[in-house]
XYZ file of C-alpha atoms in Angstrom:
776
model
C 81.740 102.887 70.496
C 79.593 100.715 68.254
C 81.986 101.391 65.353
C 84.967 100.398 67.494
C 83.195 97.218 68.553
C 82.506 96.476 64.893
C 86.262 96.612 64.203
C 86.908 94.208 67.082
C 84.205 91.818 65.925
C 85.488 91.892 62.350
C 89.072 91.206 63.469
C 87.949 88.369 65.724
C 85.943 86.761 62.923
C 88.899 87.002 60.552
C 91.327 85.463 63.027
C 88.925 82.671 63.943
C 89.162 81.201 60.428
C 92.414 79.417 61.219
C 94.060 77.499 64.063
C 96.854 79.953 64.755
C 98.293 77.888 67.585
C 99.354 75.143 65.193
C 100.512 77.641 62.555
C 102.635 79.576 65.057
C 104.221 76.447 66.517
C 105.228 75.458 62.968
C 106.712 78.914 62.326
C 108.674 78.723 65.583
C 109.962 75.228 64.819
C 110.950 76.135 61.250
C 112.219 79.638 62.175
C 110.583 80.869 58.989
C 109.758 84.447 59.943
C 106.687 86.061 58.398
C 104.048 83.951 56.675
C 103.685 86.157 53.578
C 100.542 84.355 52.434
C 98.863 85.105 55.744
C 100.220 88.663 55.621
C 98.430 89.191 52.337
C 95.206 88.076 53.996
C 95.876 90.623 56.747
C 96.339 93.283 54.071
C 93.072 92.291 52.418
C 91.393 92.700 55.818
C 92.645 96.305 55.735
C 94.799 96.371 58.852
C 98.026 97.766 57.311
C 95.933 100.459 55.610
C 94.124 101.526 58.753
C 96.361 104.484 59.705
C 97.519 105.247 56.154
C 95.918 108.498 54.861
C 93.162 108.001 52.314
C 95.053 109.888 49.611
C 97.779 107.246 49.843
C 95.470 104.289 49.427
C 94.686 103.857 53.106
C 91.593 104.030 55.291
C 92.646 107.164 57.174
C 91.259 105.982 60.507
C 92.558 106.572 64.000
C 94.307 105.131 67.005
C 91.103 103.856 68.650
C 90.345 101.605 65.685
C 93.889 100.250 65.635
C 93.752 99.585 69.384
C 90.565 97.566 68.861
C 92.253 95.396 66.226
C 95.438 95.044 68.291
C 93.511 93.549 71.199
C 92.154 90.846 68.895
C 95.618 90.282 67.416
C 96.775 89.688 70.982
C 93.989 87.183 71.595
C 95.192 85.063 68.665
C 98.864 85.136 69.806
C 99.970 85.678 66.182
C 103.508 87.009 65.712
C 103.075 88.707 62.322
C 104.490 92.277 62.400
C 101.143 94.097 62.475
C 102.387 96.733 64.917
C 105.938 97.221 63.564
C 104.582 97.765 60.038
C 100.985 99.016 60.304
C 101.560 101.239 63.326
C 105.229 102.093 63.835
C 106.327 102.484 60.217
C 103.048 104.089 59.091
C 102.963 106.538 62.032
C 106.499 107.622 61.204
C 106.001 107.887 57.437
C 102.772 109.842 57.863
C 104.667 112.537 59.780
C 107.422 112.968 57.188
C 107.477 115.625 54.468
C 105.816 114.521 51.236
C 108.091 112.815 48.718
C 107.734 110.227 45.996
C 109.522 107.617 48.117
C 107.431 108.296 51.201
C 104.211 108.074 49.213
C 105.333 104.878 47.497
C 106.129 103.231 50.840
C 102.803 104.229 52.383
C 100.875 102.901 49.414
C 102.864 99.666 49.434
C 102.184 99.085 53.121
C 98.486 99.777 52.585
C 98.069 97.173 49.828
C 100.306 94.596 51.502
C 103.011 94.607 48.843
C 105.609 96.217 51.160
C 106.811 95.003 54.543
C 108.559 98.047 56.009
C 110.460 97.899 59.282
C 112.217 100.500 61.410
C 115.850 100.506 62.575
C 116.719 103.004 65.304
C 118.060 101.276 68.443
C 121.832 101.275 68.767
C 121.840 99.311 72.048
C 119.651 96.977 74.059
C 117.278 98.714 76.457
C 117.270 102.028 74.586
C 113.809 103.600 74.680
C 114.424 107.204 73.577
C 115.917 108.140 70.242
C 119.394 109.606 69.939
C 120.942 110.589 66.644
C 123.834 108.176 65.986
C 127.138 109.406 64.652
C 127.303 106.786 61.900
C 127.184 108.809 58.671
C 129.878 110.558 56.675
C 129.915 112.235 53.268
C 131.651 110.632 50.303
C 131.209 112.867 47.316
C 127.479 113.305 46.715
C 126.454 110.334 48.862
C 126.353 109.410 52.522
C 128.179 106.342 53.810
C 126.784 104.561 56.873
C 128.613 102.312 59.310
C 127.246 100.814 62.501
C 124.679 98.464 63.954
C 121.013 98.427 64.893
C 119.285 96.003 67.265
C 115.625 95.106 67.562
C 114.750 95.594 63.901
C 111.377 94.060 63.036
C 110.502 92.582 60.584
C 113.909 91.383 59.446
C 114.257 88.434 57.061
C 110.920 89.139 55.367
C 111.289 92.916 55.253
C 111.471 94.812 51.984
C 113.488 97.466 53.752
C 113.823 99.647 56.825
C 113.342 103.250 57.871
C 116.721 103.818 59.533
C 117.794 106.573 61.893
C 121.244 107.884 60.938
C 123.273 110.934 61.843
C 126.380 112.993 61.400
C 127.823 114.815 64.436
C 124.438 114.748 66.170
C 122.434 115.914 63.162
C 119.745 113.237 62.579
C 118.385 111.965 59.290
C 115.973 109.234 58.300
C 116.998 107.053 55.383
C 115.468 104.196 53.426
C 117.508 101.000 53.494
C 116.074 98.520 50.983
C 116.681 94.831 51.601
C 119.707 93.754 49.573
C 121.372 97.147 49.947
C 125.102 96.871 49.406
C 126.962 96.982 52.735
C 123.938 95.773 54.733
C 123.928 92.445 56.565
C 121.033 91.113 58.618
C 121.617 89.016 61.736
C 118.397 87.125 62.539
C 117.502 86.499 66.151
C 115.570 83.326 66.897
C 112.515 84.515 68.822
C 110.609 82.332 71.274
C 107.291 83.655 69.888
C 108.185 83.171 66.211
C 108.429 86.875 65.358
C 110.813 87.963 62.586
C 113.383 90.199 64.281
C 117.093 90.740 64.753
C 120.019 93.073 64.144
C 121.319 94.982 61.133
C 124.995 95.669 60.509
C 126.088 98.411 58.119
C 129.589 98.556 56.654
C 130.436 101.232 54.086
C 126.739 101.299 53.162
C 126.337 103.968 50.474
C 123.120 106.043 50.608
C 122.095 108.121 47.611
C 120.265 111.408 47.979
C 116.889 109.965 46.924
C 117.042 107.510 49.856
C 116.988 110.319 52.416
C 113.398 110.758 53.636
C 113.989 113.568 56.129
C 116.700 115.363 58.068
C 116.922 117.836 60.935
C 115.831 117.960 64.562
C 112.195 117.109 63.738
C 113.251 113.566 62.802
C 113.743 112.566 66.445
C 110.438 114.152 67.441
C 108.579 112.276 64.690
C 110.263 108.999 65.507
C 109.613 109.303 69.245
C 105.938 110.005 68.573
C 105.675 106.956 66.300
C 107.330 104.772 68.933
C 105.008 105.988 71.682
C 101.933 105.454 69.553
C 103.152 101.915 68.919
C 103.619 101.370 72.656
C 100.016 102.387 73.278
C 98.772 99.941 70.652
C 101.144 97.306 72.005
C 99.471 97.660 75.407
C 96.186 96.720 73.745
C 97.846 93.698 72.178
C 99.081 92.605 75.610
C 95.563 93.171 76.963
C 94.277 90.761 74.316
C 96.846 88.146 75.302
C 95.864 88.531 78.934
C 92.123 88.388 78.222
C 92.383 85.236 76.132
C 94.559 83.490 78.697
C 92.280 84.611 81.512
C 89.137 83.300 79.836
C 90.789 79.978 78.991
C 91.905 79.628 82.604
C 88.443 80.432 83.969
C 86.961 77.747 81.737
C 89.582 75.232 82.878
C 88.966 76.038 86.556
C 85.303 75.139 86.147
C 85.939 71.706 84.640
C 89.190 70.544 86.246
C 88.361 68.496 89.362
C 90.745 67.868 92.253
C 89.879 66.449 95.680
C 86.345 65.914 94.404
C 85.738 69.599 93.584
C 86.313 71.920 90.633
C 89.564 73.752 91.322
C 87.688 77.000 90.716
C 86.005 76.502 94.105
C 89.331 76.840 95.956
C 89.395 80.299 97.529
C 93.158 80.651 97.219
C 92.906 80.261 93.427
C 89.797 82.431 93.263
C 91.575 85.344 94.928
C 94.586 84.995 92.634
C 92.273 85.102 89.618
C 90.514 88.148 91.050
C 93.843 89.944 91.346
C 94.621 89.039 87.735
C 91.168 90.299 86.723
C 91.822 93.600 88.505
C 95.071 94.058 86.582
C 93.356 93.387 83.260
C 90.537 95.815 84.060
C 92.999 98.492 85.139
C 94.804 98.103 81.830
C 91.535 98.398 79.915
C 90.525 101.557 81.797
C 94.011 103.024 81.419
C 94.058 102.458 77.652
C 90.647 104.115 77.274
C 91.767 107.114 79.316
C 95.093 107.380 77.485
C 93.332 107.417 74.110
C 91.216 110.340 75.280
C 94.188 112.260 76.655
C 96.277 111.674 73.525
C 93.379 112.784 71.324
C 93.169 116.021 73.291
C 96.876 116.797 73.077
C 100.144 115.129 72.175
C 101.771 116.833 75.139
C 101.477 113.814 77.408
C 102.090 111.132 74.792
C 105.385 109.910 76.259
C 104.062 109.601 79.810
C 100.895 107.843 78.649
C 102.923 105.385 76.580
C 105.276 104.575 79.475
C 102.387 104.262 81.906
C 100.620 101.763 79.634
C 103.805 99.832 78.926
C 104.305 99.275 82.662
C 100.702 98.268 83.347
C 100.513 96.031 80.259
C 103.615 94.076 81.206
C 102.314 93.624 84.754
C 98.826 92.545 83.664
C 99.728 90.220 80.804
C 102.719 88.823 82.665
C 100.706 88.049 85.783
C 97.850 86.254 84.034
C 99.962 84.267 81.560
C 102.219 82.988 84.333
C 99.190 82.200 86.476
C 97.506 80.479 83.524
C 100.447 78.126 83.072
C 100.428 77.289 86.775
C 96.677 76.694 87.049
C 96.657 74.551 83.902
C 99.280 72.389 85.591
C 101.096 69.908 83.390
C 98.940 70.878 80.406
C 100.062 74.483 80.785
C 103.679 73.378 80.630
C 103.032 71.231 77.569
C 103.771 72.625 74.120
C 100.432 71.233 72.975
C 98.613 73.971 74.893
C 98.224 77.491 73.543
C 98.707 78.786 77.108
C 102.450 78.401 76.584
C 102.236 80.483 73.416
C 100.535 83.231 75.415
C 103.349 83.316 77.966
C 105.991 83.392 75.222
C 104.214 86.211 73.382
C 103.761 88.213 76.569
C 107.458 87.900 77.406
C 108.478 88.942 73.893
C 106.149 91.937 73.627
C 107.032 93.118 77.131
C 110.690 93.298 76.131
C 110.042 95.270 72.928
C 110.288 99.070 72.848
C 111.483 99.121 76.457
C 110.480 96.902 79.354
C 108.588 97.965 82.465
C 111.758 98.862 84.378
C 112.943 101.169 81.607
C 109.560 102.846 81.343
C 109.251 103.292 85.099
C 112.595 105.097 84.930
C 111.414 107.250 82.039
C 108.134 108.019 83.814
C 110.027 108.815 87.010
C 112.209 111.302 85.169
C 109.176 113.203 83.943
C 107.646 113.177 87.434
C 110.860 114.386 89.032
C 111.190 117.275 86.606
C 107.576 118.228 87.211
C 107.886 118.039 91.001
C 111.075 120.129 91.025
C 109.607 122.862 88.841
C 106.030 123.021 90.157
C 105.574 125.863 92.585
C 103.442 125.189 95.691
C 99.907 126.513 95.524
C 99.830 129.898 97.229
C 96.792 131.372 98.986
C 96.358 134.046 96.300
C 97.061 131.876 93.243
C 94.926 132.884 90.291
C 92.431 134.870 92.385
C 92.885 138.082 90.446
C 91.815 136.450 87.191
C 88.361 135.681 88.614
C 86.162 138.567 89.716
C 83.323 136.099 90.290
C 82.690 132.393 89.900
C 79.834 130.784 87.974
C 77.308 128.948 90.120
C 76.035 126.976 87.154
C 77.233 126.577 83.600
C 77.947 123.906 81.034
C 80.892 122.428 82.912
C 81.551 119.895 80.147
C 82.011 122.698 77.637
C 84.513 124.551 79.852
C 88.102 123.708 78.840
C 89.754 121.629 81.546
C 92.598 124.101 82.006
C 90.117 126.904 82.664
C 88.070 124.661 84.960
C 91.138 123.839 87.040
C 92.216 127.489 87.199
C 88.753 128.427 88.398
C 88.834 125.835 91.171
C 92.299 126.908 92.324
C 91.236 130.533 92.491
C 88.052 129.676 94.381
C 89.902 127.521 96.906
C 92.543 130.222 97.352
C 89.904 132.877 97.997
C 87.604 130.910 100.278
C 89.210 127.840 101.865
C 90.608 128.444 105.396
C 94.395 128.480 105.259
C 94.759 126.810 108.667
C 92.811 123.757 107.433
C 94.983 122.999 104.413
C 96.622 119.563 104.088
C 95.090 118.043 107.204
C 95.610 114.278 107.389
C 92.927 113.645 110.028
C 89.168 113.853 109.406
C 87.756 117.303 110.101
C 84.800 117.656 112.456
C 81.711 119.642 111.593
C 82.622 122.624 113.789
C 85.902 122.918 111.857
C 84.563 122.531 108.334
C 80.986 123.863 108.580
C 81.855 127.305 107.221
C 83.593 125.812 104.173
C 80.747 123.349 103.567
C 78.221 126.187 103.527
C 80.476 128.281 101.287
C 80.491 125.480 98.709
C 76.757 125.056 99.179
C 76.071 128.721 98.495
C 78.251 128.489 95.393
C 76.358 125.404 94.167
C 79.531 123.295 94.185
C 78.939 121.105 97.247
C 77.620 118.158 95.220
C 79.801 117.834 92.104
C 78.467 114.351 91.290
C 74.740 115.021 91.849
C 72.407 115.596 88.883
C 71.581 119.218 88.216
C 67.879 118.686 88.853
C 68.747 117.915 92.478
C 71.133 120.835 92.898
C 74.390 119.217 91.834
C 77.041 120.086 89.266
C 76.620 116.838 87.254
C 80.331 116.782 86.441
C 81.528 114.417 83.746
C 84.127 111.854 84.860
C 87.079 113.842 83.509
C 85.891 117.009 85.244
C 85.232 115.024 88.422
C 88.806 113.763 88.394
C 90.016 117.343 87.853
C 87.847 118.518 90.773
C 89.332 115.845 93.049
C 92.907 116.509 91.924
C 92.639 120.245 92.500
C 91.110 119.688 95.937
C 94.031 117.492 96.886
C 96.577 119.827 95.319
C 95.313 122.715 97.416
C 94.824 120.585 100.532
C 91.051 120.878 100.907
C 89.766 118.785 103.814
C 86.953 116.266 103.586
C 83.756 117.358 105.359
C 81.212 114.971 106.949
C 79.701 113.925 103.625
C 77.686 110.730 104.136
C 74.574 112.539 102.997
C 76.260 113.727 99.824
C 77.992 110.541 98.719
C 75.592 107.895 100.061
C 72.103 108.962 101.076
C 71.579 111.419 98.216
C 72.155 108.838 95.454
C 69.913 106.359 97.332
C 67.066 108.855 97.503
C 67.472 109.640 93.786
C 66.695 105.990 93.031
C 64.493 104.763 95.868
C 63.087 107.808 97.631
C 59.566 109.161 97.245
C 58.961 112.641 95.865
C 58.156 113.783 99.400
C 61.372 112.312 100.796
C 63.477 113.954 98.102
C 61.841 117.333 98.724
C 62.254 117.016 102.486
C 65.774 115.611 102.769
C 67.852 116.558 99.717
C 67.883 120.385 100.174
C 69.051 120.160 103.832
C 71.900 117.879 102.756
C 73.045 120.508 100.276
C 72.693 123.382 102.742
C 74.386 121.594 105.635
C 71.300 121.857 107.824
C 71.299 118.052 108.076
C 74.520 116.168 108.701
C 74.196 112.424 108.162
C 75.873 109.355 109.604
C 75.644 105.750 108.450
C 74.174 102.983 110.578
C 75.102 99.675 108.995
C 77.670 97.775 111.069
C 76.933 96.200 114.439
C 79.220 94.426 116.933
C 78.497 91.040 115.307
C 77.440 92.234 111.870
C 80.387 93.764 110.055
C 81.303 92.017 106.840
C 78.371 89.657 107.576
C 75.973 92.577 107.437
C 72.896 90.393 106.961
C 73.324 89.201 110.571
C 72.332 92.609 111.962
C 69.981 92.568 114.995
C 69.025 96.225 115.501
C 65.230 95.936 115.339
C 62.400 98.219 114.177
C 58.954 97.044 115.293
C 55.871 98.651 113.685
C 53.622 100.446 116.158
C 50.807 102.378 114.500
C 52.292 105.026 112.212
C 55.745 104.620 113.787
C 58.557 102.130 114.213
C 60.100 101.469 117.607
C 63.847 100.955 117.200
C 66.070 99.084 119.662
C 69.662 97.985 119.233
C 73.159 99.216 118.505
C 75.219 100.441 115.564
C 78.987 100.792 115.542
C 81.819 102.252 113.452
C 79.560 105.158 112.422
C 81.895 107.815 111.031
C 81.640 111.171 112.848
C 78.212 110.289 114.209
C 78.868 112.664 117.123
C 78.592 115.517 114.599
C 75.531 114.144 112.804
C 71.938 115.307 113.076
C 70.508 112.253 111.284
C 71.368 108.647 110.507
C 70.337 106.338 107.667
C 70.370 102.766 108.866
C 69.486 99.165 108.218
C 67.068 97.608 110.697
C 65.496 94.183 111.088
C 61.761 94.303 110.500
C 61.023 90.596 110.113
C 62.752 87.803 112.054
C 60.708 84.967 110.525
C 62.337 84.976 107.084
C 65.905 84.440 105.879
C 68.385 87.055 107.030
C 68.511 89.245 103.925
C 64.726 89.223 103.425
C 63.776 90.805 106.739
C 65.743 94.056 106.549
C 64.466 97.606 105.924
C 66.144 100.965 105.259
C 65.216 103.727 107.707
C 66.126 107.379 108.248
C 66.357 108.550 111.875
C 66.598 111.976 113.497
C 69.355 111.554 116.101
C 67.758 114.156 118.386
C 64.911 111.705 119.012
C 64.686 110.558 122.657
C 66.397 107.248 123.310
C 69.456 107.802 121.062
C 72.911 107.729 122.677
C 76.118 108.396 120.714
C 79.492 107.341 122.165
C 82.724 108.225 120.312
C 85.447 105.580 119.821
C 89.109 106.580 119.940
C 91.157 105.114 117.073
C 94.823 104.037 117.002
C 95.515 107.436 115.427
C 94.239 109.138 118.575
C 91.157 110.584 116.860
C 87.508 110.100 117.738
C 86.511 109.470 114.148
C 84.036 106.652 114.759
C 81.157 106.123 117.135
C 78.830 103.513 118.453
C 75.173 104.516 118.611
C 72.565 102.986 120.941
C 68.798 102.999 120.331
C 66.453 102.503 123.296
C 62.790 102.512 122.264
C 63.425 105.224 119.665
C 60.222 106.116 117.834
C 60.618 106.812 114.100
C 57.801 107.866 111.718
C 56.964 105.237 109.086
C 57.289 107.947 106.446
C 61.041 107.684 107.068
C 61.106 104.203 105.523
C 62.990 104.298 102.184
C 61.634 101.837 99.646
C 59.375 98.972 100.582
C 59.153 97.222 103.928
C 61.652 94.318 104.152
C 63.333 95.412 100.906
C 66.255 97.158 102.596
C 68.784 94.569 101.451
C 68.304 95.640 97.819
C 68.834 99.248 98.825
C 71.783 98.343 101.000
C 73.565 96.685 98.081
C 73.076 99.817 95.996
C 74.370 101.985 98.838
C 77.372 99.742 99.334
C 78.066 100.215 95.640
C 78.113 103.998 96.151
C 80.244 103.553 99.258
C 82.702 101.387 97.321
C 82.768 104.030 94.591
C 83.557 106.659 97.191
C 86.146 104.392 98.843
C 87.580 103.982 95.351
C 88.235 107.675 94.900
C 91.855 108.488 94.007
C 91.803 111.479 96.364
C 93.150 109.553 99.360
C 96.194 108.277 97.474
C 96.704 111.626 95.765
C 96.708 113.404 99.106
C 99.314 111.006 100.475
C 101.471 111.318 97.360
C 101.355 115.083 97.854
C 102.894 114.579 101.293
C 105.539 112.327 99.755
C 106.369 115.060 97.229
C 107.018 117.591 99.978
C 109.393 115.314 101.855
C 111.163 114.163 98.692
C 111.838 117.725 97.566
C 113.390 118.598 100.918
C 115.234 115.318 101.446
C 116.805 114.917 98.016
C 114.923 111.679 97.363
C 114.237 112.622 93.750
C 117.913 111.818 93.177
C 117.559 108.333 94.687
C 117.022 105.778 91.901
C 115.521 103.133 94.199
C 113.053 105.615 95.666
C 112.107 106.916 92.214
C 111.321 103.405 90.951
C 108.777 102.937 93.762
C 107.532 106.493 93.356
C 106.911 106.082 89.622
C 105.121 102.753 90.094
C 102.780 104.299 92.651
C 102.078 107.280 90.401
C 101.113 104.824 87.665
C 98.946 102.900 90.133
C 97.160 106.120 91.121
C 96.756 107.216 87.502
C 95.157 103.871 86.646
C 92.972 104.165 89.742
C 91.755 107.520 88.415
C 90.926 105.899 85.082
C 88.917 103.158 86.807
C 87.167 105.684 89.049
C 86.193 107.757 86.018
C 84.696 104.699 84.312
C 82.482 103.852 87.298
C 81.594 107.519 87.864
C 80.225 107.664 84.344
C 77.846 104.796 85.222
C 76.549 106.780 88.208
C 76.268 109.894 86.075
C 73.963 107.964 83.729
C 71.899 107.066 86.816
C 72.501 103.368 86.207
C 73.073 100.761 88.952
C 76.714 100.131 89.736
C 77.772 96.647 88.604
C 79.223 94.095 90.996
C 82.720 94.677 89.672
C 82.816 98.059 91.461
C 84.392 95.912 94.197
C 87.637 95.972 92.193
C 87.710 99.743 92.590
C 87.476 99.502 96.367
C 90.221 96.875 96.486
C 92.631 98.732 94.224
C 92.024 102.139 95.821
C 92.514 101.036 99.408
C 95.514 98.847 98.683
C 97.088 101.579 96.551
C 96.481 104.015 99.381
C 98.235 101.611 101.743
C 101.237 101.397 99.404
C 101.440 105.198 99.118
C 101.235 105.432 102.910
C 104.133 102.991 103.249
C 106.157 105.052 100.762
C 105.425 108.117 102.889
C 106.832 106.391 105.975
C 109.837 105.252 103.948
C 110.436 108.835 102.808
C 110.060 110.105 106.382
C 112.934 107.835 107.481
C 113.538 108.227 111.260
C 110.609 110.643 111.471
C 108.292 107.718 110.697
C 108.380 107.061 114.458
C 107.580 110.672 115.407
C 104.039 111.724 116.294
C 102.336 115.065 115.781
C 103.744 117.787 113.570
C 107.138 116.988 112.070
C 109.564 119.413 110.411
C 111.697 118.189 107.508
C 114.719 120.430 106.986
C 116.544 120.876 103.685
C 120.228 121.658 103.161
C 119.354 125.201 102.089
C 117.826 125.911 105.498
C 114.187 125.730 104.413
C 111.779 123.272 105.966
C 108.365 121.748 105.484
C 106.056 120.686 108.303
C 103.686 117.739 108.068
C 101.075 116.651 110.570
C 100.994 112.930 111.350
C 102.842 110.971 108.673
C 101.406 107.732 110.101
C 97.769 108.763 109.664
C 97.482 107.763 105.973
C 98.581 104.214 106.879
C 96.073 104.050 109.726
C 93.334 105.380 107.443
C 94.213 102.907 104.691
C 94.090 100.017 107.155
C 90.594 101.086 108.194
C 89.461 101.584 104.595
C 90.418 97.974 103.751
C 87.955 96.876 106.432
C 84.989 99.180 105.822
C 82.326 98.698 103.122
C 83.077 94.990 103.278
C 86.666 93.862 103.793
C 88.859 93.489 100.753
C 88.717 89.722 101.201
C 84.917 89.897 101.004
C 85.242 92.068 97.892
C 87.423 89.385 96.303
C 84.783 86.789 97.164
C 82.113 88.959 95.521
C 84.175 89.320 92.355
C 84.942 85.593 92.245
C 81.287 84.658 92.628
C 79.325 87.415 90.893
C 81.736 88.552 88.174
C 83.936 85.563 87.404
C 81.146 83.048 88.153
C 83.558 80.639 89.805
C 81.963 77.667 91.592
C 81.393 77.637 95.347
C-alpha cells in the first residue's frame, strides 16, 4: 500500500505544478483538443508507460498503480486522454500477438511520441463489442467502409486501433491519421476532451496494417474496455473527492443567517449521503481490484458494477457542489463547474449507468436461471470430515465455500432453512452447539480466544454461504458484542470466566442499553447501580432487549454517579439474569413476534467483579460496543437473505423477463455488493484488533437502508401476495411452486434496524460532526 500511495503522491505533486482550471477553460474555449506540450510532460512522468511491458520500453506495472494515478487525474479535472491511450490502447495492444507494428506502437505510447486511440463503437450506447460487417477484399488488400463514434483522442491522434470485420469475422487494424479514405468528425466536448467520429469510405488497408484477426479479437478488446472502465471509476472518484473537499471547505466559511452554512443539518445530511457514496466507490474499487487480480472471470461484472457506482457518486457530489456553492458554483470562474462537466462526460463514456445496469442484470439473470437450489445433500460426499482448525486464509475460496455448503447440508436442520423471523434459543440451540463443537461458532474471533479469525474475504464467503443455504441467526449478542468488548476491556479473569461459556452456548447474552427515555439519547439512562460493599445494587428498567427471554445473562450500562455530566457517570456491568429481582417481559412486534423484551431490576445484587473496565468509564466502552453493533448491523447478510427470497419469486413469476424489474434488481445487487466491500474493509480493522473509527456509522446507514430497499423489492415481486400473511405459495406456469414465510418480515426488520444502535439520523449527525468536522 505504501508503494501505491507513493504513486498517488507523485501524481498529485506533478499536477499541482500548474493551474489546470485556467488551462482547461482555455482549451474548451479554443476547442484545441490535446495540449501536446502537456502530454509530453505526462509522458515524462511515466504515466503512458505504466502498463506497457518493460521489454517495450514501459514500466510493466499493474492496474492498482494506474488506479492510483487515475484518481489524481480526476482530482485535477484534466481532459487529456490518459485513459484512452495509457489504459485502453495499451491494454489492447499488450494482449495482441507480437508484431513489429504492435511493438512500435507500444514503444511510441510509452515515450509519448504516439497518441493512439481506439475505434470500435458503431452506434451510441454500445457497450459490448460486435464485429462489424464493414470490410471486403480487393485484390491483396482489405477495403473498409463505415463509421465509428466515440473515438478518443481524435484531432491529435496519430492513429487508431480499429475493429473491423467481414461477415462476422473480426479483425483489428491500424488506421494512421491521414489514411486515405478516412475523415474525422470532431465533436465539441463540454469538458475539452478530444473526441468524435470517424468515417471510412473505400479506405484501403494493407496486410501489414492488420494487427490481429479471429474470435480472440473481441475477447481482447472487451477485456481492454473493462479494464478502462475500472480505471475510469477511479478517475470519477477523484473528481468526486476534490469537489467534496472543496465544498466542505466552503461550508465552513460561507455564512448565512449569521451561521456557517455547514451548521445547517439539512445540508450536513446531504453531504453525509454524498460521503457515503464516495466511500462505497472507494471500497468497491479496492474489492474489484482484488477480485480481478484473482481471476478475469468476473471482469465484466466488476467493470459494470463500478461504472454504475462511479456515475452515482461523482454525479451526486458534483451536482450538490454546484448547488451548495450557490452563484459561485454556477459561475465559469469556479472549478466546481469543471468538475460537473467532467463527471457528465466521463459518465457517458464506455456506457452510462443505465447501460451497465442492463448488462449487469443480464449476467445476474443468466446466473439465477442456471443456478440449482442448494439441496440437503449437496457436496456432503466429498467431505468425510471437516477441519476444526486450519489456515483458513490459505484455503482456496472455492474449497472453503464447498466445505461450508457440505457442512450446512450435513448438520443444519432442514425445517429451519430460510426462516425470516428470529429463531429462539430452543429452536437453534442444537445448531449453535454443533457449530461450537466444530470450532466455527465465532468466525470473527481471534484464534487465541477460540475463534476462526477469518479474513474479510473469507468472512464474506462465510456469510454468503450461510444465506445461500438459509442458515438462521442464533441469539448471538455474546458473540458479536460482548466477546469483542472483553477482548479489549476485560480482565484476564473475566475473559477466562465468560468467553468459553459464550462459545459453548452455556451462557446466552442479551443487551441492556436502551431505556424508555434513553434510546438514541443513550446518555440519559437512569437505571442505577449503587455500590454496597463488594456488590452493586441495581434498580431500573431496560427495554428493546433482543430475545432477552432466552438469555441467561445481560451486559448493560448503568448509572453509577449522578453528580457529574451524563456521559461521565456511566459504568458497564454484566448481570446474571437468574439473580433475584430480575423480571423479563416480552414485547410483541408489528410482525407478531416476541423478539424484544423489557427487563426490570428491583434491588438486584451484582458482584463488583462483574464491572468491565473502570468505574464511571462505561461510556468509553459503550462507544466501542456500539461500533461493533454498527458493524454487525452493517453485515450484508440481511440484504442477501432478502434478495434470495426475491430470486425465488422472480424465477417462478417470470420477473427476470421484466426490464423494469431487472433494472431495480441489478441496482440492488450492486448496492449489496458494495455493502459487502465496505463490510470487509471494517471487518479487517476489527481483525487487526484496532478500534473501529467513527465512520463505521456509514456502514450501518447503508446496510439498513439497502435492506429496506431489498425488502420493498420483495413486496413488489410478491404483487398481490404482499398483503398475505403467513406462508405464501407462488405458483409457476409449469405447475411447480415455491413457498415463502412472511414476505413482509424483511421490511419490518429493516424498519427496526434503522432505529437500533442509534437511528440513522443520529448516525448522519455523528458522521457530520466527527468525520466531516462540520460546525454545530
